[in-house]
Amino acid sequence: MKQVALIVFLSHIGSYVPADAATVGLTDRIFCAMGSKFMTAEQSTFMIDLHQVGIMLRHASPRSLCLMDEFGKGTLTEDGIGLLGGTINHFVSCYDPPKVLVCTHLTEIFDNSCLLESDRIKCYTMSVLSRDKDCADVEDIVFLYRLVPGRALLSYGLHCAQLAGLPHEVLTRAALILDTIKNDNQMERLVSEDIIAQDQQYKHAVEKLLGFDAQKGDLLHFFEEIFASQS
């Protein structure tokens, strides 16, 4: 998204752009809503995005370039879809709209007629090469970094996490949670050797506590046994 804005700006000052050839229309303003973080601003990232989009909606002309990166992600999914859908529909309904480029992971926006049916809306995604539909392992997919027409069917979030080096147990649990949400199943309790050993320690402590004579027992000796069993 930033590269698009930079290329348009560079072309307007007569500079070279990173391409063999480029056709860039005359642009009077570049509006951006990219979740920029201002350390001195007493506002959340979402509120900053709202202000940026508000300026965009009020002042964009037919020759403007409007860029929105993940607008709506800073709130509830339903609210984000509504705000993003309303913004896109506003531009679509304009008699002579600006050029608008939107990047989002809110794929639900394409459901339930959230967007107006219009030839002005064009969908593109980054192509991915996969061995099978399941794509169970990161080695099963190859990110081609090529923009092609169409919509993304999967986000490949777990694969990106695996490439980033997240621990195997975290990825395993994440896959279980994802499967539970998709299939509306009941979440299973996370069980590992450490958790089983910890449960045994708790069970032993409870048994000691139930068998302790509060009137005649040695409290100091009781605590020594409890902490000794946990070490």
Coordinates of C-alpha atoms in Angstrom, one line a residue:
M1 CA 0.0 0.0 0.0
K2 CA 2.8 2.4 0.9
Q3 CA 4.6 1.5 -2.3
V4 CA 1.6 2.5 -4.4
A5 CA 1.5 5.9 -2.7
L6 CA 5.2 6.4 -3.1
I7 CA 5.1 5.4 -6.8
V8 CA 2.3 7.9 -7.5
F9 CA 4.2 10.6 -5.6
L10 CA 7.5 9.9 -7.4
S11 CA 5.9 10.0 -10.8
H12 CA 4.4 13.4 -10.0
I13 CA 7.8 14.9 -9.2
G14 CA 9.4 13.5 -12.3
S15 CA 11.4 10.8 -10.6
Y16 CA 12.0 7.2 -11.6
V17 CA 9.7 4.5 -10.3
P18 CA 10.5 0.8 -9.7
A19 CA 8.9 -0.5 -12.9
D20 CA 9.8 -1.1 -16.5
A21 CA 6.8 1.1 -17.4
A22 CA 4.1 2.9 -15.5
T23 CA 0.9 4.8 -16.4
V24 CA -0.1 7.0 -13.6
G25 CA -3.0 9.4 -13.8
L26 CA -2.9 12.9 -12.6
T27 CA -3.5 12.9 -8.8
D28 CA -4.3 15.9 -6.7
R29 CA -4.1 14.3 -3.3
I30 CA -3.1 11.1 -1.7
F31 CA -5.2 10.0 1.3
C32 CA -4.0 7.2 3.6
A33 CA -5.6 5.2 6.4
M34 CA -3.0 2.7 7.3
G35 CA -3.1 2.4 11.0
S36 CA -0.2 4.8 11.6
K37 CA 0.9 5.0 15.3
F38 CA 1.6 8.5 16.7
M39 CA 3.3 8.3 20.0
T40 CA 2.2 11.8 21.0
A41 CA -1.5 11.3 20.0
E42 CA -3.9 10.6 22.8
Q43 CA -5.9 8.4 20.6
S44 CA -6.1 4.7 19.8
T45 CA -5.0 3.4 16.4
F46 CA -8.7 2.7 15.5
M47 CA -9.7 6.3 16.3
I48 CA -6.8 7.6 14.2
D49 CA -8.0 5.4 11.4
L50 CA -11.5 6.8 11.7
H51 CA -10.2 10.4 11.6
Q52 CA -8.2 9.6 8.5
V53 CA -11.1 8.0 6.7
G54 CA -13.3 10.9 7.7
I55 CA -10.9 13.3 6.1
M56 CA -10.8 11.1 3.0
L57 CA -14.6 10.9 2.7
R58 CA -15.0 14.7 3.0
H59 CA -12.2 16.0 0.8
A60 CA -11.4 13.3 -1.8
S61 CA -12.0 14.4 -5.4
P62 CA -12.3 12.3 -8.6
R63 CA -8.5 12.8 -9.1
S64 CA -7.6 11.7 -5.6
L65 CA -6.0 8.4 -4.5
C66 CA -7.4 6.8 -1.4
L67 CA -5.6 4.0 0.4
M68 CA -7.1 1.9 3.3
D69 CA -5.1 -0.8 4.9
E70 CA -7.0 -3.1 7.3
F71 CA -9.5 -0.4 8.2
G72 CA -12.0 -1.7 10.8
K73 CA -9.7 -4.2 12.4
G74 CA -9.4 -2.2 15.7
T75 CA -12.9 -2.9 16.8
L76 CA -15.4 -5.8 16.9
T77 CA -15.6 -7.8 13.7
E78 CA -19.2 -6.8 13.0
D79 CA -18.5 -3.1 13.6
G80 CA -15.4 -3.3 11.4
I81 CA -17.3 -5.0 8.5
G82 CA -20.1 -2.4 8.8
L83 CA -17.7 0.6 8.7
L84 CA -15.6 -0.8 5.9
G85 CA -18.6 -1.8 3.9
G86 CA -20.3 1.6 4.4
T87 CA -17.1 3.4 3.3
I88 CA -16.7 1.3 0.2
N89 CA -20.4 1.7 -0.7
H90 CA -20.1 5.5 -0.3
F91 CA -17.3 5.6 -2.9
V92 CA -19.1 3.2 -5.2
S93 CA -22.2 5.4 -5.1
C94 CA -20.3 8.6 -6.0
Y95 CA -21.0 9.9 -9.5
D96 CA -17.3 10.3 -10.2
P97 CA -15.4 8.5 -7.4
P98 CA -11.7 8.7 -6.6
K99 CA -9.3 5.8 -7.1
V100 CA -9.6 3.6 -4.0
L101 CA -7.3 0.8 -3.0
V102 CA -8.5 -1.3 0.0
C103 CA -6.6 -4.2 1.7
T104 CA -8.5 -6.2 4.3
H105 CA -8.7 -9.6 6.0
L106 CA -12.4 -9.0 6.8
T107 CA -13.5 -11.5 4.1
E108 CA -17.0 -11.6 5.7
I109 CA -17.7 -8.3 3.9
F110 CA -18.4 -10.3 0.8
D111 CA -21.2 -12.2 2.6
N112 CA -24.8 -11.1 3.2
S113 CA -24.7 -8.4 0.4
C114 CA -22.6 -6.1 2.5
L115 CA -21.3 -4.5 -0.7
L116 CA -23.2 -3.0 -3.5
E117 CA -23.1 -4.9 -6.8
S118 CA -21.1 -2.8 -9.0
D119 CA -18.6 -3.2 -11.9
R120 CA -16.5 -0.6 -10.1
I121 CA -15.4 -3.1 -7.4
K122 CA -12.5 -5.3 -8.5
C123 CA -11.1 -8.0 -6.2
Y124 CA -7.5 -9.1 -6.3
T125 CA -5.5 -11.4 -4.1
M126 CA -1.9 -12.7 -3.8
S127 CA -1.5 -16.1 -5.5
V128 CA -0.4 -19.1 -3.5
L129 CA 0.8 -22.5 -4.8
S130 CA -0.3 -25.5 -2.7
R131 CA 0.1 -29.2 -3.0
D132 CA -3.3 -30.0 -1.7
K133 CA -6.4 -28.4 -0.2
D134 CA -5.5 -29.1 3.4
C135 CA -2.1 -27.4 3.4
A136 CA -1.3 -29.1 6.7
D137 CA 2.3 -28.1 6.7
V138 CA 4.2 -24.9 5.8
E139 CA 6.1 -26.9 3.2
D140 CA 2.9 -27.6 1.4
I141 CA 2.4 -24.0 0.2
V142 CA 4.5 -21.5 -1.6
F143 CA 3.7 -17.8 -1.5
L144 CA 4.2 -16.4 -5.0
Y145 CA 3.9 -12.7 -4.2
R146 CA 2.0 -12.2 -7.4
L147 CA -1.2 -10.1 -7.6
V148 CA -4.0 -11.9 -9.5
P149 CA -7.7 -11.3 -9.9
G150 CA -9.9 -13.1 -7.4
R151 CA -10.6 -13.4 -3.7
A152 CA -8.6 -15.0 -0.9
L153 CA -10.2 -18.3 0.3
L154 CA -7.7 -18.8 3.1
S155 CA -5.6 -16.4 5.2
Y156 CA -2.8 -18.9 5.9
G157 CA -2.3 -17.3 9.3
L158 CA -1.0 -20.5 10.9
H159 CA 1.5 -21.0 8.1
C160 CA 2.8 -17.5 8.5
A161 CA 3.1 -18.1 12.2
Q162 CA 5.1 -21.3 11.5
L163 CA 7.4 -19.4 9.2
A164 CA 7.9 -16.8 11.9
G165 CA 9.2 -19.5 14.2
L166 CA 6.4 -19.8 16.8
P167 CA 6.7 -22.9 19.1
H168 CA 5.1 -26.1 17.9
E169 CA 2.8 -26.4 20.9
V170 CA 1.4 -22.9 20.3
L171 CA 0.7 -23.8 16.6
T172 CA -0.9 -27.1 17.6
R173 CA -3.2 -25.4 20.1
A174 CA -4.0 -22.7 17.6
A175 CA -5.0 -25.3 15.0
L176 CA -7.2 -27.0 17.5
I177 CA -8.9 -23.8 18.4
L178 CA -9.4 -22.9 14.8
D179 CA -10.9 -26.3 14.1
T180 CA -13.2 -26.0 17.1
I181 CA -14.5 -22.6 16.0
K182 CA -15.1 -23.8 12.4
N183 CA -16.9 -27.0 13.3
D184 CA -18.7 -25.6 16.4
N185 CA -17.2 -28.3 18.6
Q186 CA -16.5 -28.3 22.3
M187 CA -13.0 -27.2 23.2
E188 CA -10.9 -29.9 24.7
R189 CA -8.8 -29.3 27.8
L190 CA -5.2 -28.7 27.1
V191 CA -3.2 -31.7 28.4
S192 CA 0.5 -32.1 28.5
E193 CA 3.0 -33.9 30.7
D194 CA 3.7 -30.7 32.7
I195 CA 0.0 -30.1 33.3
I196 CA -0.5 -33.8 34.4
A197 CA 2.4 -33.5 36.8
Q198 CA 1.0 -30.3 38.2
D199 CA -2.4 -31.8 38.7
Q200 CA -0.8 -34.6 40.6
Q201 CA 0.9 -32.1 42.9
Y202 CA -2.4 -30.3 43.5
K203 CA -4.1 -33.6 44.2
H204 CA -1.4 -34.5 46.7
A205 CA -1.6 -31.1 48.4
V206 CA -5.4 -31.4 48.8
E207 CA -5.1 -34.9 50.2
K208 CA -2.6 -33.7 52.7
L209 CA -4.8 -30.8 53.6
L210 CA -7.9 -33.0 54.1
G211 CA -5.9 -35.3 56.4
F212 CA -4.3 -32.6 58.5
D213 CA -5.4 -32.2 62.1
A214 CA -5.8 -28.5 62.6
Q215 CA -5.9 -28.8 66.4
K216 CA -3.0 -31.3 67.1
G217 CA -1.0 -31.2 63.8
D218 CA 2.3 -29.4 63.3
L219 CA 1.5 -26.6 60.9
L220 CA 5.2 -25.9 60.1
H221 CA 5.8 -29.6 59.3
F222 CA 2.7 -29.6 57.1
F223 CA 3.9 -26.7 55.0
E224 CA 7.3 -28.3 54.7
E225 CA 5.8 -31.4 53.3
I226 CA 3.6 -29.5 50.8
F227 CA 6.5 -27.4 49.5
A228 CA 8.9 -30.3 49.4
S229 CA 6.5 -32.3 47.2
Q230 CA 6.3 -29.3 44.7
S231 CA 10.0 -28.8 44.4

